[in-house]
mmCIF file of C-alpha atoms and ligand atoms in Angstrom:
data_model
loop_
_atom_site.group_PDB
_atom_site.id
_atom_site.type_symbol
_atom_site.label_atom_id
_atom_site.label_comp_id
_atom_site.label_asym_id
_atom_site.label_seq_id
_atom_site.Cartn_x
_atom_site.Cartn_y
_atom_site.Cartn_z
ATOM 1 C CA UNK A 587 0.027 0.168 -0.235
ATOM 2 C CA UNK A 588 1.864 3.491 -0.936
ATOM 3 C CA UNK A 589 2.123 5.636 1.665
ATOM 4 C CA UNK A 590 -0.085 8.441 1.616
ATOM 5 C CA UNK A 591 1.539 12.114 2.906
ATOM 6 C CA UNK A 592 -0.995 15.794 2.264
ATOM 7 C CA UNK A 593 1.031 18.683 3.189
ATOM 8 C CA UNK A 594 -0.094 22.258 3.675
ATOM 9 C CA UNK A 595 1.208 25.677 2.521
ATOM 10 C CA UNK A 596 -0.435 28.572 3.808
ATOM 11 C CA UNK A 597 0.005 31.980 2.999
ATOM 12 C CA UNK A 598 3.247 33.217 4.225
ATOM 13 C CA UNK A 599 4.564 30.580 2.261
ATOM 14 C CA UNK A 600 2.379 31.034 -0.774
ATOM 15 C CA UNK A 601 2.998 34.933 -0.457
ATOM 16 C CA UNK A 602 5.154 37.651 0.068
ATOM 17 C CA UNK A 603 4.566 39.163 3.251
ATOM 18 C CA UNK A 604 4.637 43.099 2.335
ATOM 19 C CA UNK A 605 3.113 43.300 -1.480
ATOM 20 C CA UNK A 606 0.492 39.658 -0.915
ATOM 21 C CA UNK A 607 2.471 38.831 -4.678
ATOM 22 C CA UNK A 608 3.793 35.185 -5.670
ATOM 23 C CA UNK A 609 6.277 33.593 -4.237
ATOM 24 C CA UNK A 610 6.981 31.583 -7.188
ATOM 25 C CA UNK A 611 9.596 29.724 -6.005
ATOM 26 C CA UNK A 612 8.606 28.310 -3.660
ATOM 27 C CA UNK A 613 5.705 27.938 -5.455
ATOM 28 C CA UNK A 614 7.328 26.106 -8.071
ATOM 29 C CA UNK A 615 9.946 24.094 -5.696
ATOM 30 C CA UNK A 616 6.420 22.726 -4.004
ATOM 31 C CA UNK A 617 4.950 21.374 -7.160
ATOM 32 C CA UNK A 618 8.993 19.690 -8.284
ATOM 33 C CA UNK A 619 8.701 18.589 -5.297
ATOM 34 C CA UNK A 620 5.456 16.731 -4.888
ATOM 35 C CA UNK A 621 5.653 15.201 -8.474
ATOM 36 C CA UNK A 622 9.166 13.744 -6.804
ATOM 37 C CA UNK A 623 6.949 11.897 -3.696
ATOM 38 C CA UNK A 624 3.718 11.196 -6.750
ATOM 39 C CA UNK A 625 7.064 9.068 -9.439
ATOM 40 C CA UNK A 626 8.724 7.419 -5.807
ATOM 41 C CA UNK A 627 4.837 6.186 -5.521
ATOM 42 C CA UNK A 628 4.319 7.964 -2.712
ATOM 43 C CA UNK A 629 0.076 9.547 -2.333
ATOM 44 C CA UNK A 630 0.278 12.920 -2.116
ATOM 45 C CA UNK A 631 -3.339 16.142 -0.960
ATOM 46 C CA UNK A 632 -1.966 19.327 -1.345
ATOM 47 C CA UNK A 633 -3.880 21.497 1.191
ATOM 48 C CA UNK A 634 -2.951 24.844 -0.066
ATOM 49 C CA UNK A 635 -4.475 28.231 1.447
ATOM 50 C CA UNK A 636 -3.704 32.107 -0.153
ATOM 51 C CA UNK A 637 -7.391 32.868 -1.909
ATOM 52 C CA UNK A 638 -7.778 35.573 0.052
ATOM 53 C CA UNK A 639 -3.479 36.751 -0.320
ATOM 54 C CA UNK A 640 -3.969 35.536 -4.077
ATOM 55 C CA UNK A 641 -7.648 37.180 -3.533
ATOM 56 C CA UNK A 642 -6.624 40.480 -2.062
ATOM 57 C CA UNK A 643 -3.689 40.965 -4.022
ATOM 58 C CA UNK A 644 -5.176 40.590 -7.210
ATOM 59 C CA UNK A 645 -7.803 43.328 -6.409
ATOM 60 C CA UNK A 646 -4.927 45.188 -4.853
ATOM 61 C CA UNK A 647 -6.517 45.291 -1.384
ATOM 62 C CA UNK A 648 -3.394 45.841 0.512
ATOM 63 C CA UNK A 649 -5.566 44.057 4.357
ATOM 64 C CA UNK A 650 -7.415 42.071 5.327
ATOM 65 C CA UNK A 651 -11.260 41.167 4.113
ATOM 66 C CA UNK A 652 -13.169 42.374 7.520
ATOM 67 C CA UNK A 653 -16.577 40.919 6.880
ATOM 68 C CA UNK A 654 -17.245 37.704 5.768
ATOM 69 C CA UNK A 655 -18.601 38.199 2.849
ATOM 70 C CA UNK A 656 -15.941 40.412 1.136
ATOM 71 C CA UNK A 657 -13.437 38.007 2.444
ATOM 72 C CA UNK A 658 -15.745 35.142 0.838
ATOM 73 C CA UNK A 659 -15.694 37.767 -2.184
ATOM 74 C CA UNK A 660 -11.862 37.134 -2.740
ATOM 75 C CA UNK A 661 -11.191 34.161 -1.937
ATOM 76 C CA UNK A 662 -13.935 33.718 -4.925
ATOM 77 C CA UNK A 663 -11.445 35.744 -6.756
ATOM 78 C CA UNK A 664 -8.084 34.294 -5.191
ATOM 79 C CA UNK A 665 -9.619 30.966 -5.637
ATOM 80 C CA UNK A 666 -9.490 30.636 -9.258
ATOM 81 C CA UNK A 667 -6.679 31.912 -9.860
ATOM 82 C CA UNK A 668 -4.352 30.080 -7.187
ATOM 83 C CA UNK A 669 -5.512 26.550 -8.916
ATOM 84 C CA UNK A 670 -4.852 27.799 -12.562
ATOM 85 C CA UNK A 671 -1.025 28.668 -11.164
ATOM 86 C CA UNK A 672 -0.574 25.471 -9.374
ATOM 87 C CA UNK A 673 -2.439 23.506 -12.871
ATOM 88 C CA UNK A 674 -0.076 25.881 -15.183
ATOM 89 C CA UNK A 675 2.824 24.407 -13.100
ATOM 90 C CA UNK A 676 1.823 19.970 -13.113
ATOM 91 C CA UNK A 677 0.835 19.747 -16.079
ATOM 92 C CA UNK A 678 5.003 21.345 -17.160
ATOM 93 C CA UNK A 679 5.534 18.400 -15.630
ATOM 94 C CA UNK A 680 2.548 15.943 -16.669
ATOM 95 C CA UNK A 681 0.879 15.181 -12.865
ATOM 96 C CA UNK A 682 -2.602 15.976 -13.082
ATOM 97 C CA UNK A 683 -3.696 17.794 -9.497
ATOM 98 C CA UNK A 684 -7.819 18.185 -8.499
ATOM 99 C CA UNK A 685 -9.709 21.079 -7.179
ATOM 100 C CA UNK A 686 -11.714 20.055 -3.665
ATOM 101 C CA UNK A 687 -13.451 22.610 -2.333
ATOM 102 C CA UNK A 688 -15.000 21.677 1.117
ATOM 103 C CA UNK A 689 -16.608 23.121 5.061
ATOM 104 C CA UNK A 690 -16.844 21.704 7.989
ATOM 105 C CA UNK A 691 -20.380 20.446 7.320
ATOM 106 C CA UNK A 692 -18.574 18.046 4.735
ATOM 107 C CA UNK A 693 -17.051 15.881 7.669
ATOM 108 C CA UNK A 694 -19.950 16.471 10.375
ATOM 109 C CA UNK A 695 -22.154 14.107 7.818
ATOM 110 C CA UNK A 696 -21.112 10.084 7.348
ATOM 111 C CA UNK A 697 -22.340 10.001 3.948
ATOM 112 C CA UNK A 698 -20.209 13.302 3.193
ATOM 113 C CA UNK A 699 -17.337 11.678 5.378
ATOM 114 C CA UNK A 700 -17.399 8.462 3.226
ATOM 115 C CA UNK A 701 -17.911 10.558 -0.212
ATOM 116 C CA UNK A 702 -15.513 13.199 0.507
ATOM 117 C CA UNK A 703 -12.958 10.743 1.201
ATOM 118 C CA UNK A 704 -13.903 7.531 -1.341
ATOM 119 C CA UNK A 705 -13.680 10.842 -3.907
ATOM 120 C CA UNK A 706 -10.282 11.657 -2.486
ATOM 121 C CA UNK A 707 -9.484 7.230 -2.576
ATOM 122 C CA UNK A 708 -10.518 7.480 -6.430
ATOM 123 C CA UNK A 709 -8.181 10.582 -7.422
ATOM 124 C CA UNK A 710 -5.087 8.640 -5.275
ATOM 125 C CA UNK A 711 -5.507 5.485 -6.772
ATOM 126 C CA UNK A 712 -5.602 7.923 -10.874
ATOM 127 C CA UNK A 713 -2.422 8.918 -9.886
ATOM 128 C CA UNK A 714 -3.635 12.735 -9.200
ATOM 129 C CA UNK A 715 -3.153 15.177 -7.048
ATOM 130 C CA UNK A 716 -5.959 17.025 -5.783
ATOM 131 C CA UNK A 717 -5.988 20.571 -4.264
ATOM 132 C CA UNK A 718 -7.502 21.154 -1.266
ATOM 133 C CA UNK A 719 -8.729 24.087 -0.055
ATOM 134 C CA UNK A 720 -12.035 25.334 3.217
ATOM 135 C CA UNK A 721 -14.805 26.671 0.363
ATOM 136 C CA UNK A 722 -14.402 29.962 1.981
ATOM 137 C CA UNK A 723 -16.934 31.766 -0.361
ATOM 138 C CA UNK A 724 -19.752 29.035 1.419
ATOM 139 C CA UNK A 725 -18.933 28.355 4.749
ATOM 140 C CA UNK A 726 -20.157 30.574 6.506
ATOM 141 C CA UNK A 727 -19.180 31.285 10.803
ATOM 142 C CA UNK A 728 -20.839 27.887 11.449
ATOM 143 C CA UNK A 729 -18.943 25.621 8.657
ATOM 144 C CA UNK A 730 -15.989 26.849 8.935
ATOM 145 C CA UNK A 731 -12.839 25.465 9.878
ATOM 146 C CA UNK A 732 -11.053 28.132 10.633
ATOM 147 C CA UNK A 733 -7.576 27.406 9.429
ATOM 148 C CA UNK A 734 -6.110 25.340 6.656
ATOM 149 C CA UNK A 735 -4.281 23.782 9.716
ATOM 150 C CA UNK A 736 -6.613 22.091 11.536
ATOM 151 C CA UNK A 737 -8.555 21.235 7.547
ATOM 152 C CA UNK A 738 -4.968 19.319 6.802
ATOM 153 C CA UNK A 739 -4.672 17.723 9.770
ATOM 154 C CA UNK A 740 -8.707 16.212 9.821
ATOM 155 C CA UNK A 741 -7.976 15.628 5.568
ATOM 156 C CA UNK A 742 -5.107 13.011 7.222
ATOM 157 C CA UNK A 743 -7.212 11.937 9.224
ATOM 158 C CA UNK A 744 -9.593 10.843 6.813
ATOM 159 C CA UNK A 745 -7.600 9.314 4.502
ATOM 160 C CA UNK A 746 -6.319 7.891 7.265
ATOM 161 C CA UNK A 747 -2.222 9.482 5.758
ATOM 162 C CA UNK A 748 0.982 8.230 7.083
ATOM 163 C CA UNK A 749 2.441 11.342 6.926
ATOM 164 C CA UNK A 750 1.599 15.339 7.344
ATOM 165 C CA UNK A 751 3.551 17.913 6.945
ATOM 166 C CA UNK A 752 2.925 21.690 7.695
ATOM 167 C CA UNK A 753 5.297 24.112 5.195
ATOM 168 C CA UNK A 754 4.852 27.971 7.675
ATOM 169 C CA UNK A 755 7.791 30.122 7.598
ATOM 170 C CA UNK A 756 9.200 28.847 10.629
ATOM 171 C CA UNK A 757 11.863 25.764 10.245
ATOM 172 C CA UNK A 758 9.488 24.607 13.232
ATOM 173 C CA UNK A 759 8.243 25.165 16.774
ATOM 174 C CA UNK A 760 10.858 26.632 19.089
ATOM 175 C CA UNK A 761 9.786 27.393 22.712
ATOM 176 C CA UNK A 762 8.449 31.105 22.015
ATOM 177 C CA UNK A 763 7.740 33.361 18.538
ATOM 178 C CA UNK A 764 11.778 33.325 17.109
ATOM 179 C CA UNK A 765 11.042 36.316 15.881
ATOM 180 C CA UNK A 766 10.032 38.297 18.898
ATOM 181 C CA UNK A 767 12.190 36.242 21.163
ATOM 182 C CA UNK A 768 15.683 35.668 20.247
ATOM 183 C CA UNK A 769 16.377 33.536 23.058
ATOM 184 C CA UNK A 770 13.443 30.686 22.426
ATOM 185 C CA UNK A 771 15.078 27.229 22.331
ATOM 186 C CA UNK A 772 13.910 25.158 19.246
ATOM 187 C CA UNK A 773 11.917 21.845 19.848
ATOM 188 C CA UNK A 774 12.965 19.123 17.126
ATOM 189 C CA UNK A 775 11.211 16.079 18.557
ATOM 190 C CA UNK A 776 7.403 16.064 20.536
ATOM 191 C CA UNK A 777 6.437 13.232 21.954
ATOM 192 C CA UNK A 778 2.748 11.596 21.755
ATOM 193 C CA UNK A 779 2.365 11.596 25.368
ATOM 194 C CA UNK A 780 4.517 15.418 25.700
ATOM 195 C CA UNK A 781 1.803 17.592 22.726
ATOM 196 C CA UNK A 782 -1.051 17.750 25.633
ATOM 197 C CA UNK A 783 0.344 19.818 27.353
ATOM 198 C CA UNK A 784 3.166 20.707 25.762
ATOM 199 C CA UNK A 785 3.679 24.240 27.356
ATOM 200 C CA UNK A 786 4.704 27.174 24.532
ATOM 201 C CA UNK A 787 3.666 30.833 23.030
ATOM 202 C CA UNK A 788 2.552 30.917 20.928
ATOM 203 C CA UNK A 789 0.789 33.453 17.892
ATOM 204 C CA UNK A 790 0.631 34.056 14.301
ATOM 205 C CA UNK A 791 3.633 35.635 11.002
ATOM 206 C CA UNK A 792 1.152 38.559 11.278
ATOM 207 C CA UNK A 793 0.696 38.133 7.233
ATOM 208 C CA UNK A 794 -2.370 39.576 7.314
ATOM 209 C CA UNK A 795 -4.440 36.692 4.419
ATOM 210 C CA UNK A 796 -3.324 33.719 7.083
ATOM 211 C CA UNK A 797 -5.763 33.027 9.750
ATOM 212 C CA UNK A 798 -3.286 30.194 11.902
ATOM 213 C CA UNK A 799 -0.414 30.817 13.397
ATOM 214 C CA UNK A 800 1.343 28.019 16.040
ATOM 215 C CA UNK A 801 -1.832 27.560 18.386
ATOM 216 C CA UNK A 802 -3.988 25.845 15.329
ATOM 217 C CA UNK A 803 -0.724 23.957 14.336
ATOM 218 C CA UNK A 804 -0.267 22.380 17.133
ATOM 219 C CA UNK A 805 -3.790 21.768 17.444
ATOM 220 C CA UNK A 806 -3.584 20.330 14.050
ATOM 221 C CA UNK A 807 -0.669 18.214 15.339
ATOM 222 C CA UNK A 808 -2.908 17.246 18.080
ATOM 223 C CA UNK A 809 -5.583 15.494 15.706
ATOM 224 C CA UNK A 810 -2.958 14.012 13.285
ATOM 225 C CA UNK A 811 -1.546 12.357 15.560
ATOM 226 C CA UNK A 812 -4.164 11.233 17.655
ATOM 227 C CA UNK A 813 -5.511 10.053 14.214
ATOM 228 C CA UNK A 814 -2.097 7.488 14.226
ATOM 229 C CA UNK A 815 -0.772 10.381 11.585
ATOM 230 C CA UNK A 816 3.148 11.521 11.508
ATOM 231 C CA UNK A 817 3.038 15.342 11.850
ATOM 232 C CA UNK A 818 5.850 17.634 10.728
ATOM 233 C CA UNK A 819 5.757 21.390 11.233
ATOM 234 C CA UNK A 820 9.015 23.075 8.515
ATOM 235 C CA UNK A 821 9.781 25.232 6.209
ATOM 236 C CA UNK A 822 8.070 26.494 3.300
ATOM 237 C CA UNK A 823 10.360 28.152 1.475
ATOM 238 C CA UNK A 824 12.260 24.637 1.051
ATOM 239 C CA UNK A 825 9.596 22.926 0.223
ATOM 240 C CA UNK A 826 12.419 19.563 -0.843
ATOM 241 C CA UNK A 827 13.342 19.718 3.045
ATOM 242 C CA UNK A 828 9.975 16.794 2.521
ATOM 243 C CA UNK A 829 12.426 14.208 0.871
ATOM 244 C CA UNK A 830 14.962 14.912 2.966
ATOM 245 C CA UNK A 831 12.588 14.565 6.832
ATOM 246 C CA UNK A 832 11.223 11.108 4.824
ATOM 247 C CA UNK A 833 15.045 10.245 3.932
ATOM 248 C CA UNK A 834 14.880 10.544 7.652
ATOM 249 C CA UNK A 835 16.624 13.251 8.433
ATOM 250 C CA UNK A 836 15.302 15.493 11.563
ATOM 251 C CA UNK A 837 14.352 19.414 9.840
ATOM 252 C CA UNK A 838 11.138 20.888 11.833
ATOM 253 C CA UNK A 839 9.227 19.842 14.783
ATOM 254 C CA UNK A 840 8.530 16.514 14.806
ATOM 255 C CA UNK A 841 5.015 15.377 16.890
ATOM 256 C CA UNK A 842 5.350 11.451 17.056
ATOM 257 C CA UNK A 843 2.368 9.452 16.189
ATOM 258 C CA UNK A 844 -0.691 8.027 18.458
ATOM 259 C CA UNK A 845 -1.215 4.148 17.406
ATOM 260 C CA UNK A 846 -4.301 4.746 14.294
ATOM 261 C CA UNK A 847 -7.585 4.004 15.213
ATOM 262 C CA UNK A 848 -8.835 0.497 14.335
ATOM 263 C CA UNK A 849 -11.097 1.946 11.240
ATOM 264 C CA UNK A 850 -12.496 4.919 9.370
ATOM 265 C CA UNK A 851 -15.540 4.850 11.526
ATOM 266 C CA UNK A 852 -13.394 5.382 14.777
ATOM 267 C CA UNK A 853 -11.718 8.505 12.809
ATOM 268 C CA UNK A 854 -14.839 9.917 11.704
ATOM 269 C CA UNK A 855 -15.659 10.031 15.628
ATOM 270 C CA UNK A 856 -12.662 11.402 16.555
ATOM 271 C CA UNK A 857 -12.101 13.941 14.241
ATOM 272 C CA UNK A 858 -15.737 14.453 12.276
ATOM 273 C CA UNK A 859 -18.062 15.189 14.415
ATOM 274 C CA UNK A 860 -17.958 18.056 16.659
ATOM 275 C CA UNK A 861 -18.864 17.504 19.964
ATOM 276 C CA UNK A 862 -21.985 18.293 21.416
ATOM 277 C CA UNK A 863 -21.546 18.172 24.888
ATOM 278 C CA UNK A 864 -19.633 16.569 28.016
ATOM 279 C CA UNK A 865 -20.216 13.842 30.113
ATOM 280 C CA UNK A 866 -18.154 13.936 33.659
ATOM 281 C CA UNK A 867 -17.759 9.192 34.355
ATOM 282 C CA UNK A 868 -17.102 8.417 37.798
ATOM 283 C CA UNK A 869 -13.165 6.538 38.185
ATOM 284 C CA UNK A 870 -15.081 3.281 37.989
ATOM 285 C CA UNK A 871 -16.463 3.944 34.653
ATOM 286 C CA UNK A 872 -13.862 5.895 33.681
ATOM 287 C CA UNK A 873 -11.469 2.667 35.038
ATOM 288 C CA UNK A 874 -14.763 0.389 32.549
ATOM 289 C CA UNK A 875 -14.410 2.894 29.562
ATOM 290 C CA UNK A 876 -10.525 3.508 29.592
ATOM 291 C CA UNK A 877 -8.727 -0.127 30.516
ATOM 292 C CA UNK A 878 -11.504 -2.951 29.717
ATOM 293 C CA UNK A 879 -13.227 -2.278 26.662
ATOM 294 C CA UNK A 880 -16.371 -1.551 27.789
ATOM 295 C CA UNK A 881 -19.701 0.824 26.632
ATOM 296 C CA UNK A 882 -20.848 3.842 29.156
ATOM 297 C CA UNK A 883 -23.731 2.473 31.497
ATOM 298 C CA UNK A 884 -25.929 5.759 33.558
ATOM 299 C CA UNK A 885 -24.699 3.951 36.422
ATOM 300 C CA UNK A 886 -21.308 6.164 35.837
ATOM 301 C CA UNK A 887 -22.338 9.133 35.342
ATOM 302 C CA UNK A 888 -21.587 11.284 37.522
ATOM 303 C CA UNK A 889 -22.436 15.017 35.401
ATOM 304 C CA UNK A 890 -23.591 16.026 32.539
ATOM 305 C CA UNK A 891 -22.808 19.168 30.319
ATOM 306 C CA UNK A 892 -24.903 20.825 27.804
ATOM 307 C CA UNK A 893 -27.280 20.255 24.989
ATOM 308 C CA UNK A 894 -27.444 17.628 23.010
ATOM 309 C CA UNK A 895 -29.881 14.469 21.909
ATOM 310 C CA UNK A 896 -29.371 11.351 20.784
ATOM 311 C CA UNK A 897 -26.898 9.852 17.713
ATOM 312 C CA UNK A 898 -24.615 13.508 18.876
ATOM 313 C CA UNK A 899 -21.375 13.042 19.556
ATOM 314 C CA UNK A 900 -20.139 14.276 23.525
ATOM 315 C CA UNK A 901 -16.689 14.444 24.738
ATOM 316 C CA UNK A 902 -16.170 12.068 28.194
ATOM 317 C CA UNK A 903 -14.803 13.692 30.960
ATOM 318 C CA UNK A 904 -12.493 12.175 34.779
ATOM 319 C CA UNK A 905 -14.249 13.836 37.461
ATOM 320 C CA UNK A 906 -10.311 15.865 37.566
ATOM 321 C CA UNK A 907 -12.016 17.401 34.343
ATOM 322 C CA UNK A 908 -8.898 15.564 32.217
ATOM 323 C CA UNK A 909 -10.578 14.731 27.979
ATOM 324 C CA UNK A 910 -10.751 10.806 28.321
ATOM 325 C CA UNK A 911 -13.064 9.779 23.988
ATOM 326 C CA UNK A 912 -15.382 11.032 22.329
ATOM 327 C CA UNK A 913 -18.848 8.364 21.868
ATOM 328 C CA UNK A 914 -21.753 8.929 19.753
ATOM 329 C CA UNK A 915 -24.868 8.804 22.716
ATOM 330 C CA UNK A 916 -27.945 6.624 22.981
ATOM 331 C CA UNK A 917 -29.912 8.845 24.987
ATOM 332 C CA UNK A 918 -31.028 12.532 24.911
ATOM 333 C CA UNK A 919 -28.493 15.735 27.247
ATOM 334 C CA UNK A 920 -32.048 16.309 29.191
ATOM 335 C CA UNK A 921 -32.463 11.905 29.733
ATOM 336 C CA UNK A 922 -29.151 11.442 31.046
ATOM 337 C CA UNK A 923 -29.387 13.818 33.359
ATOM 338 C CA UNK A 924 -32.709 12.136 34.488
ATOM 339 C CA UNK A 925 -30.764 8.734 34.244
ATOM 340 C CA UNK A 926 -27.258 9.866 35.157
ATOM 341 C CA UNK A 927 -26.471 8.117 37.832
ATOM 342 C CA UNK A 928 -28.760 5.439 37.632
ATOM 343 C CA UNK A 929 -28.418 1.729 36.810
ATOM 344 C CA UNK A 930 -29.611 0.118 33.383
ATOM 345 C CA UNK A 931 -32.698 -1.935 34.917
ATOM 346 C CA UNK A 932 -34.214 1.547 36.982
ATOM 347 C CA UNK A 933 -33.543 3.833 33.306
ATOM 348 C CA UNK A 934 -37.482 2.278 31.591
ATOM 349 C CA UNK A 935 -39.471 3.365 35.479
ATOM 350 C CA UNK A 936 -37.221 6.715 34.499
ATOM 351 C CA UNK A 937 -37.839 7.876 31.615
ATOM 352 C CA UNK A 938 -41.203 5.618 31.319
ATOM 353 C CA UNK A 939 -40.035 3.845 28.131
ATOM 354 C CA UNK A 940 -37.645 1.385 26.809
ATOM 355 C CA UNK A 941 -34.429 2.930 26.844
ATOM 356 C CA UNK A 942 -30.648 2.015 25.412
ATOM 357 C CA UNK A 943 -28.870 -0.849 27.492
ATOM 358 C CA UNK A 944 -25.523 1.969 27.595
ATOM 359 C CA UNK A 945 -25.611 4.931 27.172
ATOM 360 C CA UNK A 946 -22.238 4.327 24.417
ATOM 361 C CA UNK A 947 -22.166 1.508 23.153
ATOM 362 C CA UNK A 948 -18.086 0.815 22.101
ATOM 363 C CA UNK A 949 -18.620 0.240 18.931
ATOM 364 C CA UNK A 950 -19.420 4.445 18.421
ATOM 365 C CA UNK A 951 -16.657 5.622 21.262
ATOM 366 C CA UNK A 952 -13.667 6.285 20.616
ATOM 367 C CA UNK A 953 -10.057 7.107 23.154
ATOM 368 C CA UNK A 954 -8.808 10.328 23.410
ATOM 369 C CA UNK A 955 -4.747 9.602 24.283
HETATM 370 N N1 LIG B 1428 5.809 29.287 20.041
HETATM 371 C C1 LIG B 1428 6.803 29.492 18.168
HETATM 372 N N2 LIG B 1428 7.633 29.243 16.883
HETATM 373 C C2 LIG B 1428 7.879 28.640 15.978
HETATM 374 N N3 LIG B 1428 6.701 30.357 15.509
HETATM 375 C C3 LIG B 1428 5.572 31.060 15.965
HETATM 376 C C4 LIG B 1428 5.567 30.653 17.803
HETATM 377 N N4 LIG B 1428 4.312 31.065 17.756
HETATM 378 C C5 LIG B 1428 4.245 32.530 17.360
HETATM 379 N N5 LIG B 1428 4.785 31.921 16.051
HETATM 380 C C6 LIG B 1428 4.809 32.432 14.277
HETATM 381 O O1 LIG B 1428 3.543 32.168 14.292
HETATM 382 C C7 LIG B 1428 4.305 31.925 12.304
HETATM 383 C C8 LIG B 1428 3.820 30.918 11.961
HETATM 384 O O2 LIG B 1428 2.370 31.476 11.819
HETATM 385 P P1 LIG B 1428 1.447 31.157 9.949
HETATM 386 O O3 LIG B 1428 1.559 33.090 10.305
HETATM 387 O O4 LIG B 1428 0.075 31.078 10.408
HETATM 388 O O5 LIG B 1428 2.301 31.063 9.372
HETATM 389 P P2 LIG B 1428 1.285 30.093 7.914
HETATM 390 O O6 LIG B 1428 0.551 30.693 7.518
HETATM 391 O O7 LIG B 1428 2.026 29.705 7.885
HETATM 392 O O8 LIG B 1428 0.234 28.466 8.608
HETATM 393 C C9 LIG B 1428 5.976 32.129 12.430
HETATM 394 O O9 LIG B 1428 5.701 33.477 10.891
HETATM 395 C C10 LIG B 1428 5.360 33.142 13.549
HETATM 396 O O10 LIG B 1428 6.087 33.923 13.739
HETATM 397 N N1 LIG B 1429 -9.364 28.396 3.070
HETATM 398 C C1 LIG B 1429 -8.295 30.284 3.838
HETATM 399 C C2 LIG B 1429 -8.087 29.578 4.718
HETATM 400 C C3 LIG B 1429 -6.552 30.542 5.760
HETATM 401 C C4 LIG B 1429 -5.983 29.550 6.206
HETATM 402 O O1 LIG B 1429 -5.983 28.572 6.393
HETATM 403 O O2 LIG B 1429 -4.293 30.357 5.888
HETATM 404 P P1 LIG B 1429 -3.235 30.670 7.226
HETATM 405 O O3 LIG B 1429 -2.371 30.288 7.659
HETATM 406 O O4 LIG B 1429 -1.686 31.178 5.952
HETATM 407 O O5 LIG B 1429 -2.986 28.634 6.336
HETATM 408 C C5 LIG B 1429 -7.396 30.975 2.755
HETATM 409 O O6 LIG B 1429 -6.744 29.789 1.603
HETATM 410 O O7 LIG B 1429 -7.095 32.345 2.474
#
């Protein structure tokens, strides 16, 4: 099975910071590198920001648009130019590409999640490099990924990628922003059990069109490594470093992955769904869920937060407020307020009708390490 590599490149690498004009040499080197990877047998997906940045440059706008509609309009102008530039460059090397525009909604519904995965897999099997971006033109607030770091991690989880490269305008992650704190120390490796309590100072590069910053890259690393994807932050001005990193060179910041979730459905539950609430567990339920592979029963629930319905995704927390797992509930929040702490055989009497045996079945539950 060919390894799948997802590469995300941010606005700060694709455009010249002060003018918004295209960093053509970087884009051309990226295109050469990805084509080289394809020829080596890797399956490659490019997640490219830049629609807003390129659109601003095309329209002579020097400040990032403030309103959603302005951003959507400018992104529509920029996306057309961006994909044209990619297609012209990749075409020169005989490498076909495809444009894939996604919104957060495409991941929330199981059917559209499976459809997106099937389409991407079909493109990869055809030897095509999908070029993915958020569909800014229709992505209203409740449907937004917010940034392409998150989008790229969700795509890597969706397709079961082996690698995610986050290309940005610094060499790696540091203990603080190296532009502001020259004494900041570089971070070369983050073990899987260190990521949840990584303590660094973060912020964006100030590119007025980007939205990510290191916060979103660390969030992306959490999502991707949780799905079993090795994640690397490295410099977008040196795309050929990707080949060196795949060959074993220690370049950039590498985030070690967790064990891969057993199947695509579990990856969807962990990363495709948006959690609608919180359920707090007692120690007995915590042990049953995290160590004994059991389903969640009402007796182990000590508190419920949020308004949700049966079939929604909710997050499971320990009593000391640590997120333990995510799952699809068989009861609404109102029902759980009535049956929390109660034995399963009392549920029917309490609710007045026959309910499910479990609050969350084991098959619909993913442990978040
Ligand atoms: N701890 C940190 N380590 C490295 N870079 C950091 C850190 N905190 C903030 N930054 C800043 O984050 C910027 C990269 O984020 P961003 O502007 O979103 O880039 P991109 O457009 O590639 O997503 C860097 O230019 C750097 O100045
Ligand atoms: N869809 C947007 C993505 C914005 C974004 O995430 O930018 P960046 O933080 O530079 O990766 C665009 O193409 O401008």
